Short mmCIF file of C-alpha atoms in Angstrom, two decimals:
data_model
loop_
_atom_site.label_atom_id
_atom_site.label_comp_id
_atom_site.label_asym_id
_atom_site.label_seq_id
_atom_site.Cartn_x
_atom_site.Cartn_y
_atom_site.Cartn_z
CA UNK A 13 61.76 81.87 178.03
CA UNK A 14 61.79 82.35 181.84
CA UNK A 15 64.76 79.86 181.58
CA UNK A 16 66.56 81.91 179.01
CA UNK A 17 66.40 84.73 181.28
CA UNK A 18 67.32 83.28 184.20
CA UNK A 19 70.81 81.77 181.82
CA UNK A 20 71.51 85.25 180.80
CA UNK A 21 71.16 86.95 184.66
CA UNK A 22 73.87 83.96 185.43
CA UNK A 23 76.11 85.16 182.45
CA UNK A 24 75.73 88.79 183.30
CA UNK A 25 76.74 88.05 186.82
CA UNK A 26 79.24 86.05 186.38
CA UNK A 27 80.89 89.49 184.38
CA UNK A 28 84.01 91.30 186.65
CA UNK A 29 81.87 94.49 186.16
CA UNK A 30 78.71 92.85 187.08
CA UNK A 31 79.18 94.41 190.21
CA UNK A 32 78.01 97.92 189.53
CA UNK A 33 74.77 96.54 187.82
CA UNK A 34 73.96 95.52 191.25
CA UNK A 35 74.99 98.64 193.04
CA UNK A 36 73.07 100.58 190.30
CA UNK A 37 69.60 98.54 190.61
CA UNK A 38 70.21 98.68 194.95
CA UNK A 39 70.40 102.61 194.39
CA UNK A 40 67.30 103.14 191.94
CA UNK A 41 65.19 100.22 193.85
CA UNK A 42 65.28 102.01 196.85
CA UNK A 43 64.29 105.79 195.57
CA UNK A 44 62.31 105.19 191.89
CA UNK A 45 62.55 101.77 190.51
CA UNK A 46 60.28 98.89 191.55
CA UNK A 47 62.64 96.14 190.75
CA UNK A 48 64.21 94.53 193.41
CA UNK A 49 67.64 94.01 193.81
CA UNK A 50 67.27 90.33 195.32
CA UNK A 51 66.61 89.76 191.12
CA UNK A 52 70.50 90.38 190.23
CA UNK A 53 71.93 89.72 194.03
CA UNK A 54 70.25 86.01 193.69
CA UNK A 55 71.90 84.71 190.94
CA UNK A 56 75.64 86.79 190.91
CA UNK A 57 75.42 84.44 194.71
CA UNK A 58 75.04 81.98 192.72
CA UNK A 59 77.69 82.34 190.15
CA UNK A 60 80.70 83.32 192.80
CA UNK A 61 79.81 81.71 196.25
CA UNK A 62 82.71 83.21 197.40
CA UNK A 63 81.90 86.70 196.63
CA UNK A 64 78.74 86.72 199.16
CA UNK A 65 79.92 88.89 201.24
CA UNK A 66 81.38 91.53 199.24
CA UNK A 67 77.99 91.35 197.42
CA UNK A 68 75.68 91.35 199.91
CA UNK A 69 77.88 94.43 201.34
CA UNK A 70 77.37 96.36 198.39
CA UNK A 71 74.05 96.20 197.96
CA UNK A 72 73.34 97.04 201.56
CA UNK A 73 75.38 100.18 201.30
CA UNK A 74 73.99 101.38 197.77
CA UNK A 75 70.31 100.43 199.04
CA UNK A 76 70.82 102.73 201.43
CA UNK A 77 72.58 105.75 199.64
CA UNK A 78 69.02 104.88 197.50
CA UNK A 79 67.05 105.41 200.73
CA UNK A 80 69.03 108.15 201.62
CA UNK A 81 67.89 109.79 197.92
CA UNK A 82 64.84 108.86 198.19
CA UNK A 83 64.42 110.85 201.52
CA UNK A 84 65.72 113.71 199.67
CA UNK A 85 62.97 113.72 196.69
CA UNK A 86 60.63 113.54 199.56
CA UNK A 87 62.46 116.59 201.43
CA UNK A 88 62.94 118.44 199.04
CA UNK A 89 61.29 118.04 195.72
CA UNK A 90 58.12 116.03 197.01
CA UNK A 91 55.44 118.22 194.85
CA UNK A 92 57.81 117.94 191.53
CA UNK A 93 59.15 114.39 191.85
CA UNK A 94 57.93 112.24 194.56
CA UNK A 95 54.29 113.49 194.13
CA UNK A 96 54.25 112.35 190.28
CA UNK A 97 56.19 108.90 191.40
CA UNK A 98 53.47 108.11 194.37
CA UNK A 99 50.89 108.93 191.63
CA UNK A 100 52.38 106.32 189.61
CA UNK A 101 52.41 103.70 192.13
CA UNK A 102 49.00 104.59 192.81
CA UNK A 103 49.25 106.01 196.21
CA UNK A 104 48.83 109.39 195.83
CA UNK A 105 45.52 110.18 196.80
CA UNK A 106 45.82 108.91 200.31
CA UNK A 107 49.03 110.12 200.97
CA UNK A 108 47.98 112.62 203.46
CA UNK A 109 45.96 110.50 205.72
CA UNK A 110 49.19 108.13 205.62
CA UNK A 111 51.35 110.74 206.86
CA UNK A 112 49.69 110.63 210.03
CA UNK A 113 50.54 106.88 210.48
CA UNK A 114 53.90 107.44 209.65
CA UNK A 115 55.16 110.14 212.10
CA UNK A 116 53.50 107.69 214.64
CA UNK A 117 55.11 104.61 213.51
CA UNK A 118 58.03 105.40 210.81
CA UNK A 119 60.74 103.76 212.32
CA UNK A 120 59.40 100.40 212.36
CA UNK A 121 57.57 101.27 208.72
CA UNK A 122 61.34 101.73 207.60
CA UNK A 123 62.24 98.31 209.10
CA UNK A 124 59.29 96.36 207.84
CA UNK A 125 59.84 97.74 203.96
CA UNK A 126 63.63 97.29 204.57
CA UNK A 127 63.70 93.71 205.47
CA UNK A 128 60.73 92.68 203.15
CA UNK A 129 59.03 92.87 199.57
CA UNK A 130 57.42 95.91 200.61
CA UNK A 131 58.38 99.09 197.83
CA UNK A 132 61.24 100.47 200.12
CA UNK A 133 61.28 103.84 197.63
CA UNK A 134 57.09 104.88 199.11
CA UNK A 135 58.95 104.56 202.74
CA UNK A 136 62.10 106.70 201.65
CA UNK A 137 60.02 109.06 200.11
CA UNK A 138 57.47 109.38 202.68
CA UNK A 139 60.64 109.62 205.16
CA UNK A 140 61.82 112.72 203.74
CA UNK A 141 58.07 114.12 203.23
CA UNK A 142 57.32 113.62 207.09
CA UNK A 143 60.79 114.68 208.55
CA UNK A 144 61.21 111.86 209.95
CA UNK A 145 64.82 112.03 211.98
CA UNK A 146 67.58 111.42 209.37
CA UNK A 147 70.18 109.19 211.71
CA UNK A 148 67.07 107.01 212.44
CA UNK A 149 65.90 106.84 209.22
CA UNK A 150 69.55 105.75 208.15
CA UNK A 151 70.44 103.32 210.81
CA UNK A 152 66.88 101.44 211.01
CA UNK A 153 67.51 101.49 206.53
CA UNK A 154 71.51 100.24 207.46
CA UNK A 155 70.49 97.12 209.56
CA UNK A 156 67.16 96.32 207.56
CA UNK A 157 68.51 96.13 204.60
CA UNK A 158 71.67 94.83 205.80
CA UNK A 159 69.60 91.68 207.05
CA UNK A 160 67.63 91.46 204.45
CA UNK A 161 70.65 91.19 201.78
CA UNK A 162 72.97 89.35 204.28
CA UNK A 163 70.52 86.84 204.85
CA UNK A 164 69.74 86.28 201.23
CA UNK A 165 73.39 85.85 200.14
CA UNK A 166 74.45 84.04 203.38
CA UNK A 167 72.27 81.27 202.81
CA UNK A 168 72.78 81.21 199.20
CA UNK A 169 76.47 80.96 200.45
CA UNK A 170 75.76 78.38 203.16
CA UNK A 171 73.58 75.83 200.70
CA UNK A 172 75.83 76.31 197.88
CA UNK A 173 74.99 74.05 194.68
CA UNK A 174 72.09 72.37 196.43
CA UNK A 175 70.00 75.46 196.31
CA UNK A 176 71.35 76.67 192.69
CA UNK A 177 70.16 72.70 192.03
CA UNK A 178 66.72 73.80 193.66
CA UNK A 179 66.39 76.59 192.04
CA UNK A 180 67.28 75.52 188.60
CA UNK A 181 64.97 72.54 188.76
CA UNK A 182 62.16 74.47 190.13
CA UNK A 183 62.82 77.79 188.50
CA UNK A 184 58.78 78.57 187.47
CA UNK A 185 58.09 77.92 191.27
CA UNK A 186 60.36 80.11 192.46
CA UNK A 187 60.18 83.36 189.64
CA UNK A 188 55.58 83.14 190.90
CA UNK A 189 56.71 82.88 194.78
CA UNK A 190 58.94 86.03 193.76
CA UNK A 191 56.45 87.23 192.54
CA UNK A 192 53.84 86.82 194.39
CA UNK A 193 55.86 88.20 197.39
CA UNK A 194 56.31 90.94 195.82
CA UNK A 195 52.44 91.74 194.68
CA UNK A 196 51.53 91.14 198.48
CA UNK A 197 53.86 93.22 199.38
CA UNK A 198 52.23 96.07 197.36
CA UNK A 199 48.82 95.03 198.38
CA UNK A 200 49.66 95.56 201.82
CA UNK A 201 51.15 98.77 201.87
CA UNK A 202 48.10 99.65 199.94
CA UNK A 203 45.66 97.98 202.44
CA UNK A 204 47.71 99.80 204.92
CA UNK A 205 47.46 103.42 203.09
CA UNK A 206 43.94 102.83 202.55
CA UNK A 207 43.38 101.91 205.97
CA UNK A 208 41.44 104.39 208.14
CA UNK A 209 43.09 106.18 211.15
#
């Protein structure tokens, strides 16, 4: 099945209009959605080498319009939207001893979830909760993300058929890595919330 999948992401990317899906997921991912967009980036590489740049470029840029709306449910509608989606995640409760950690170290918070599998949309959120200065907040999100997705499609690029080869042969291995990245990466952020000043 996981195979199947994987044939139907490499048809849908391979699409002229495939494009905006990955725009679309880079925006949600970073304010509501807990998919990330390495999913859909990974495999339109994949399908149009040549296009690595243009792709990586575009999901830098609408990951961080996402950030950017993200830090406005936390601004401004925190109690009606971003409350209910920390609640959710289940991080919620501890939000307000986080806070604290955050206006101390929210900079490199934004960098960390930027470049990693930690849920970027709880750091965009809590950026717009705490205030935290909106040209920082955009230029740490613009070069995190930026060599996060740059670095993803660039080697993609770079090893050409030998990774698609890799990755093909090896697909189960690489979907529970994935995977597994990504459940640390919630772990820790919850470790970290939970964590006592």
């Amino acid at each position: 099945m996981l195979y199947a999948i994987y044939d139907w992401v490499l048809k849908l990317s391979s699409r002229p209009n495939a494009i905006w899906f990955l725009i679309g997921l880079s925006f949600i991912e970073s304010s509501i959605f807990p998919i990330p967009p390495d999913l859909m980036l990974i495999p339109m590489v994949l399908a149009a080498p040549t296009r690595w740049f243009k792709l990586a470029f575009a999901c830098t840029i609408a990951s961080v319009l996402g950030g950017l709306a993200g830090y406005g449910i936390g601004y401004f509608a925190y109690e009606t939207i971003g409350k209910p989606l920390l609640q959710f995640y289940a991080y919620g409760g501890k939000f307000s001893e986080y806070q604290e950690k955050y206006t101390q170290y929210g900079g490199w918070i934004v960098f960390l979830a930027g470049t990693t599998m930690l849920p970027f949309k709880l750091v965009t959120i809590a950026s717009g909760v705490v205030q935290l200065d909106l040209t920082q907040f955009t230029l740490t999100s613009l070069l995190a993300r930026g060599i996060r997705f740059f670095l993803v499609a660039g080697l993609l690029w770079w090893f050409g058929p030998a990774i698609r080869n890799f990755i093909e042969k090896r697909l189960v291995l690489v979907f529970t890595i994935f995977c597994v990245l990504l459940i640390g990466g919630l772990v820790s952020v919850k470790y970290f919330w939970d964590t006592p000043n």
